[in-house]
């Protein structure tokens, strides 16, 4: 009985996660008034370039409507914007826009978290490689912008941790029994409506992401006894600061996200981790892109989730080139179960709930959608009433707007004994370990078809479910998961996105309530929300090992050393079990130990983005919002997107030859010779000049040129894009610095 109580609590949580992710494009609105929070950008006079906070605040206030009371101001920003968030009526906003100094004023939006399915692979080992050279991320501060945190969790214990570095200026809003410590060094709630409360987790997302980035070693972590082992984040010795910007009432507000980034920069964080987003937006309208630009201007690395809107193309969030955009892939651990049919066939899948007492006896098997009603096939509440499922194993299709836990409850309420969940075509072979309320297994789309055709083929179909527990060693891992958002980028098609993939499927980490009535609590969940903090943690390790590297150099190190093959040595696959394309994987799967020694980096300084932004066609006024000073594109030599010194190429190919340069910085041994190695994309010609480069000093920079030459269109066949790579291989030891190339045929 105890168990089912906790399971129901989890079902309730799953409902919340679903609710929030459907609020993606809604606008925040105060009920009972026509006041809305607006984000206002102001032209900062050149004379006020270095302005004191107090004075800035007064100046911002001078723009507020005369009659309004002081409480209308929500936040005044210092680092991420020349501007503020304010409650206005539409009429007041219109009046404000007529003032010369106002660049823009628009209602704030609500962003969504990137978790879909609730649910030592990376080679990090104590005393070896990157964990050794970074001392597990010692001295680095990771700011997590999320739903708050459960500070009591053992993943945030600070045994043996030194105090934060002197540059830390943040503070902690927790008081009393458990306040912050040397692990969790800061905690703020930026949601004004709930400003009185400390940033406790009430959404069960921030605790998990923070622990993935920098959780401490905790022995014997598991959920229902599965995935048992020592839990740890990527950077166990890094400090954490939580900035709460989402709750279950208002979602994640734009004004709070900007405020969090503004404050985190002043506080002195080194890495910012954001597992949320709003879909593709022009950079000047995207709060995360705006805040991240200020972050990189201050040397802060920003890692963001790519979003969970895959597997279709151009489904990304967080596309700005100054952000690391992280897709999600599987790990080699499955919480395995299989559907066993009366004809002896067995189909492998997953389930987190693994009852030990479920009898292997074959039971009658029924497809809930056999009546031809779509909602019945999805086991939608109320739609199994006329289906005879009593005492049977019931096949339900995934989809229809209800989580698999809810479907399980529907089957259970209708008298069903067990459930086989059949994936949709778009989910393909991606399965998720979910805490079901009855014996259940999720199987692939192909397996679902086979099970349904078996049901058709016989008058008395039977089945049972066999539970296999935690199985490690899936040679097909990492594989890109169905939900991971794909490129090409819409906001900037000349920059390849996502940048990288990392673990985001069935990830065990800290949770704010116990799922199985065991303290300490853990849960297994999936999403690009989970892969993003893995990369934030890796960035923290690299920052600790190489304090002088810029955010762009860290990104380059991560991308040029990524894996392109799975554990079985074959190309990384996607949810169809076909080779994943470049718009799913970006540079590939993160390899932290290799990223520690990239040899060469493609570096970018924050001002290098100005010619790029001019080339993208933004107006001077808009670029001013991002870089926070007056920019005149007429006085800047604008560059095409693909000319940015990015560690990848995304070429939109018409009929003309295109010519670009890239600049390498030597961060490896002083003396080294590299030769180029090309995998030329289909129906293209390429040349690289020079094709051999010799370095004689550390930090020496060398520029090379790349030509992309179109060939006759017939050679393209039916392909709309092609992919390849450009690698520099060190002659002495075959060390490889690889960047991916994508070509979109116009
Ligand atoms: C660990 O790091 C130290 C200091 O950077 C280095 O001297 C040592 O060789 C490293 N050990 C291993 C096993 O990598
Ligand atoms: C972990 O579990 C093992 C086996 O159940 C037990 O012997 C050990 O004491 C536990 N360790 C901790 C720290 O709880
Ligand atoms: C299917 O179920 C949903 C959710 O209950 C409901 O809104 C919808 O109207 C149903 N569709 C049909 C065709 O009955
Ligand atoms: C099973 O039979 C039904 C009804 O004849 C048909 O609509 C359906 O396509 C069949 N399914 C499979 C997987 O063969
Ligand atoms: C290209 O598409 C056409 C029309 O869909 C098809 O007939 C043809 O077989 C395709 N060619 C190749 C090489 O796939």
Short mmCIF file of C-alpha atoms in Angstrom, two decimals, residues 269-518:
data_model
loop_
_atom_site.label_atom_id
_atom_site.label_comp_id
_atom_site.label_asym_id
_atom_site.label_seq_id
_atom_site.Cartn_x
_atom_site.Cartn_y
_atom_site.Cartn_z
CA UNK A 269 29.40 32.40 -11.36
CA UNK A 270 31.66 30.73 -13.97
CA UNK A 271 29.05 28.59 -15.74
CA UNK A 272 25.30 29.11 -16.24
CA UNK A 273 23.01 26.14 -16.86
CA UNK A 274 19.52 26.68 -18.29
CA UNK A 275 17.27 23.70 -19.01
CA UNK A 276 14.42 25.77 -20.41
CA UNK A 277 13.48 27.64 -23.55
CA UNK A 278 10.88 29.13 -25.81
CA UNK A 279 11.47 27.68 -29.29
CA UNK A 280 13.29 29.45 -32.09
CA UNK A 281 13.30 33.25 -31.69
CA UNK A 282 15.27 36.14 -33.17
CA UNK A 283 18.18 36.60 -30.74
CA UNK A 284 17.14 40.15 -29.83
CA UNK A 285 13.75 38.84 -28.62
CA UNK A 286 15.10 35.80 -26.78
CA UNK A 287 15.73 36.47 -23.06
CA UNK A 288 18.20 33.60 -22.79
CA UNK A 289 20.18 34.79 -25.84
CA UNK A 290 20.20 38.35 -24.43
CA UNK A 291 21.27 37.26 -20.94
CA UNK A 292 23.83 34.81 -22.33
CA UNK A 293 25.47 37.55 -24.39
CA UNK A 294 26.07 39.59 -21.24
CA UNK A 295 27.35 36.40 -19.60
CA UNK A 296 29.99 35.69 -22.25
CA UNK A 297 31.00 39.37 -22.21
CA UNK A 298 31.84 38.64 -18.57
CA UNK A 299 33.61 35.36 -19.32
CA UNK A 300 30.73 33.17 -18.10
CA UNK A 301 30.07 29.94 -20.05
CA UNK A 302 26.39 29.28 -20.91
CA UNK A 303 24.99 25.80 -21.53
CA UNK A 304 21.34 25.34 -22.59
CA UNK A 305 19.01 22.51 -23.52
CA UNK A 306 18.18 22.10 -27.22
CA UNK A 307 14.48 21.40 -26.37
CA UNK A 308 12.33 18.27 -26.57
CA UNK A 309 10.45 18.96 -29.80
CA UNK A 310 12.16 16.34 -32.01
CA UNK A 311 12.45 14.33 -34.10
CA UNK A 312 11.35 16.84 -36.78
CA UNK A 313 13.85 19.22 -38.34
CA UNK A 314 14.24 22.86 -37.18
CA UNK A 315 12.71 22.27 -33.75
CA UNK A 316 15.45 23.89 -31.63
CA UNK A 317 15.44 26.42 -28.82
CA UNK A 318 18.54 28.33 -27.66
CA UNK A 319 20.23 28.66 -31.05
CA UNK A 320 22.56 31.62 -30.40
CA UNK A 321 26.21 30.88 -31.29
CA UNK A 322 27.41 32.21 -27.91
CA UNK A 323 25.42 29.41 -26.19
CA UNK A 324 26.31 25.69 -26.06
CA UNK A 325 23.16 23.98 -27.39
CA UNK A 326 22.81 20.45 -26.00
CA UNK A 327 20.78 17.58 -27.49
CA UNK A 328 20.00 14.34 -25.66
CA UNK A 329 21.14 10.77 -26.13
CA UNK A 330 20.83 7.42 -24.40
CA UNK A 331 23.24 5.89 -21.92
CA UNK A 332 24.29 2.25 -21.88
CA UNK A 333 21.99 1.39 -18.97
CA UNK A 334 18.47 0.08 -19.45
CA UNK A 335 15.87 -0.70 -16.81
CA UNK A 336 14.80 -3.63 -18.91
CA UNK A 337 11.54 -5.53 -19.27
CA UNK A 338 10.04 -7.41 -22.17
CA UNK A 339 6.69 -8.31 -23.61
CA UNK A 340 6.46 -12.09 -23.99
CA UNK A 341 3.75 -13.34 -26.38
CA UNK A 342 1.87 -16.63 -26.50
CA UNK A 343 3.62 -17.49 -29.79
CA UNK A 344 6.98 -17.37 -27.99
CA UNK A 345 8.07 -14.00 -29.44
CA UNK A 346 9.71 -11.58 -26.99
CA UNK A 347 10.07 -7.82 -27.42
CA UNK A 348 12.49 -5.83 -25.26
CA UNK A 349 11.52 -2.54 -23.70
CA UNK A 350 11.77 -0.64 -20.43
CA UNK A 351 9.95 0.01 -17.15
CA UNK A 352 11.15 1.61 -13.93
CA UNK A 353 8.48 -0.22 -11.88
CA UNK A 354 9.71 -3.83 -11.71
CA UNK A 355 7.38 -5.85 -9.45
CA UNK A 356 9.09 -8.97 -8.13
CA UNK A 357 5.85 -10.82 -7.53
CA UNK A 358 4.39 -10.59 -11.05
CA UNK A 359 3.65 -14.11 -12.28
CA UNK A 360 5.15 -15.13 -15.63
CA UNK A 361 1.87 -16.93 -16.55
CA UNK A 362 0.46 -15.99 -19.95
CA UNK A 363 -2.75 -13.92 -19.70
CA UNK A 364 -5.32 -12.93 -22.34
CA UNK A 365 -4.03 -10.05 -24.47
CA UNK A 366 -6.16 -7.26 -25.93
CA UNK A 367 -5.49 -4.13 -28.01
CA UNK A 368 -7.40 -1.21 -26.49
CA UNK A 369 -7.83 0.32 -29.95
CA UNK A 370 -9.37 -2.78 -31.54
CA UNK A 371 -12.76 -1.00 -31.52
CA UNK A 372 -11.34 1.53 -34.02
CA UNK A 373 -11.74 4.45 -31.60
CA UNK A 374 -8.58 6.53 -31.49
CA UNK A 375 -9.01 7.63 -27.86
CA UNK A 376 -9.41 3.99 -26.83
CA UNK A 377 -6.15 3.08 -28.57
CA UNK A 378 -4.46 5.78 -26.42
CA UNK A 379 -6.21 4.49 -23.24
CA UNK A 380 -7.58 7.99 -22.62
CA UNK A 381 -9.48 8.28 -19.31
CA UNK A 382 -13.10 7.26 -19.89
CA UNK A 383 -12.41 5.43 -23.16
CA UNK A 384 -11.84 1.91 -21.85
CA UNK A 385 -15.39 1.68 -20.46
CA UNK A 386 -16.64 -0.37 -23.40
CA UNK A 387 -13.51 -2.44 -23.87
CA UNK A 388 -13.25 -5.81 -22.11
CA UNK A 389 -9.88 -5.58 -20.37
CA UNK A 390 -10.71 -7.41 -17.11
CA UNK A 391 -7.89 -9.72 -16.08
CA UNK A 392 -6.02 -8.99 -19.32
CA UNK A 393 -2.75 -7.56 -20.59
CA UNK A 394 -3.75 -4.40 -22.44
CA UNK A 395 -1.89 -2.81 -25.36
CA UNK A 396 -2.13 1.03 -25.31
CA UNK A 397 -0.60 3.39 -27.85
CA UNK A 398 1.61 6.21 -26.61
CA UNK A 399 0.17 9.66 -27.34
CA UNK A 400 -3.22 11.34 -27.19
CA UNK A 401 -2.05 13.92 -24.63
CA UNK A 402 -1.80 11.65 -21.58
CA UNK A 403 1.31 10.39 -19.84
CA UNK A 404 2.00 6.68 -19.70
CA UNK A 405 1.46 6.69 -15.92
CA UNK A 406 -2.09 8.03 -16.41
CA UNK A 407 -2.76 5.36 -19.05
CA UNK A 408 -1.62 2.71 -16.59
CA UNK A 409 -4.09 4.02 -14.01
CA UNK A 410 -6.88 3.89 -16.63
CA UNK A 411 -6.04 0.27 -17.43
CA UNK A 412 -5.88 -0.60 -13.72
CA UNK A 413 -9.22 1.13 -12.98
CA UNK A 414 -10.87 -0.78 -15.84
CA UNK A 415 -9.70 -4.09 -14.33
CA UNK A 416 -6.64 -4.66 -16.53
CA UNK A 417 -3.69 -6.54 -15.01
CA UNK A 418 -0.77 -5.28 -17.07
CA UNK A 419 -0.01 -2.86 -19.88
CA UNK A 420 2.13 -2.94 -23.00
CA UNK A 421 2.79 0.60 -24.27
CA UNK A 422 3.39 0.78 -28.01
CA UNK A 423 5.58 3.63 -29.23
CA UNK A 424 4.42 6.02 -31.93
CA UNK A 425 6.30 6.03 -35.22
CA UNK A 426 8.16 9.21 -34.24
CA UNK A 427 9.34 7.70 -30.94
CA UNK A 428 10.68 4.73 -32.90
CA UNK A 429 13.04 2.67 -30.74
CA UNK A 430 13.33 5.28 -27.94
CA UNK A 431 11.89 3.81 -24.73
CA UNK A 432 11.69 5.30 -21.23
CA UNK A 433 11.97 3.82 -17.77
CA UNK A 434 8.81 5.12 -16.10
CA UNK A 435 7.41 4.50 -12.61
CA UNK A 436 4.21 2.81 -13.77
CA UNK A 437 1.33 2.01 -11.42
CA UNK A 438 0.98 -1.57 -12.69
CA UNK A 439 3.19 -4.17 -14.37
CA UNK A 440 3.99 -2.52 -17.70
CA UNK A 441 6.56 -2.28 -20.47
CA UNK A 442 7.13 0.30 -23.17
CA UNK A 443 8.17 -1.23 -26.51
CA UNK A 444 9.34 0.21 -29.85
CA UNK A 445 7.01 1.20 -32.69
CA UNK A 446 8.11 -1.84 -34.69
CA UNK A 447 7.50 -4.18 -31.73
CA UNK A 448 4.08 -2.59 -31.21
CA UNK A 449 3.12 -3.36 -34.82
CA UNK A 450 4.28 -6.96 -34.44
CA UNK A 451 2.30 -7.39 -31.21
CA UNK A 452 -0.86 -5.98 -32.83
CA UNK A 453 -0.48 -8.21 -35.85
CA UNK A 454 -0.05 -11.23 -33.52
CA UNK A 455 -3.33 -10.20 -31.83
CA UNK A 456 -4.98 -10.15 -35.27
CA UNK A 457 -3.55 -13.52 -36.19
CA UNK A 458 -5.15 -15.61 -33.47
CA UNK A 459 -8.49 -16.01 -31.71
CA UNK A 460 -7.00 -16.20 -28.22
CA UNK A 461 -3.88 -14.03 -28.01
CA UNK A 462 -1.93 -14.17 -24.75
CA UNK A 463 1.04 -12.35 -23.26
CA UNK A 464 2.94 -11.59 -20.10
CA UNK A 465 5.70 -9.21 -19.03
CA UNK A 466 9.13 -10.34 -17.95
CA UNK A 467 11.15 -7.97 -15.74
CA UNK A 468 14.93 -7.98 -16.14
CA UNK A 469 16.13 -5.23 -13.81
CA UNK A 470 19.07 -2.97 -14.52
CA UNK A 471 21.06 -4.02 -17.57
CA UNK A 472 24.32 -2.26 -18.42
CA UNK A 473 26.27 -2.45 -21.66
CA UNK A 474 23.95 -1.40 -24.49
CA UNK A 475 26.38 -1.30 -27.45
CA UNK A 476 23.98 0.97 -29.35
CA UNK A 477 24.51 3.76 -26.79
CA UNK A 478 24.79 6.64 -27.14
CA UNK A 479 21.86 6.96 -29.56
CA UNK A 480 19.97 10.20 -30.22
CA UNK A 481 16.58 10.00 -28.51
CA UNK A 482 13.36 10.75 -30.40
CA UNK A 483 12.45 13.92 -28.49
CA UNK A 484 15.83 15.63 -28.86
CA UNK A 485 15.30 18.75 -30.97
CA UNK A 486 16.99 18.93 -34.37
CA UNK A 487 18.56 21.59 -36.57
CA UNK A 488 18.91 23.33 -38.90
CA UNK A 489 18.76 26.51 -36.85
CA UNK A 490 16.00 28.86 -37.91
CA UNK A 491 17.40 31.94 -36.18
CA UNK A 492 20.80 31.54 -37.88
CA UNK A 493 20.90 28.82 -40.58
CA UNK A 494 24.61 29.56 -41.12
CA UNK A 495 25.49 28.19 -37.67
CA UNK A 496 25.21 24.42 -37.14
CA UNK A 497 23.03 23.51 -34.13
CA UNK A 498 22.72 21.60 -31.83
CA UNK A 499 26.40 21.78 -30.90
CA UNK A 500 26.70 18.52 -28.99
CA UNK A 501 24.72 15.65 -27.50
CA UNK A 502 25.00 14.27 -23.97
CA UNK A 503 23.20 11.89 -21.57
CA UNK A 504 19.50 12.75 -21.35
CA UNK A 505 17.58 9.48 -21.18
CA UNK A 506 16.62 7.66 -17.98
CA UNK A 507 19.00 9.71 -15.83
CA UNK A 508 19.08 8.98 -12.09
CA UNK A 509 19.66 12.00 -9.84
CA UNK A 510 18.40 13.75 -6.73
CA UNK A 511 14.67 14.38 -6.37
CA UNK A 512 12.83 16.47 -3.84
CA UNK A 513 10.47 13.74 -2.66
CA UNK A 514 11.02 10.05 -2.32
CA UNK A 515 9.56 8.02 -5.17
CA UNK A 516 9.75 4.71 -3.36
CA UNK A 517 9.50 5.74 0.28
CA UNK A 518 13.25 5.56 0.72
#
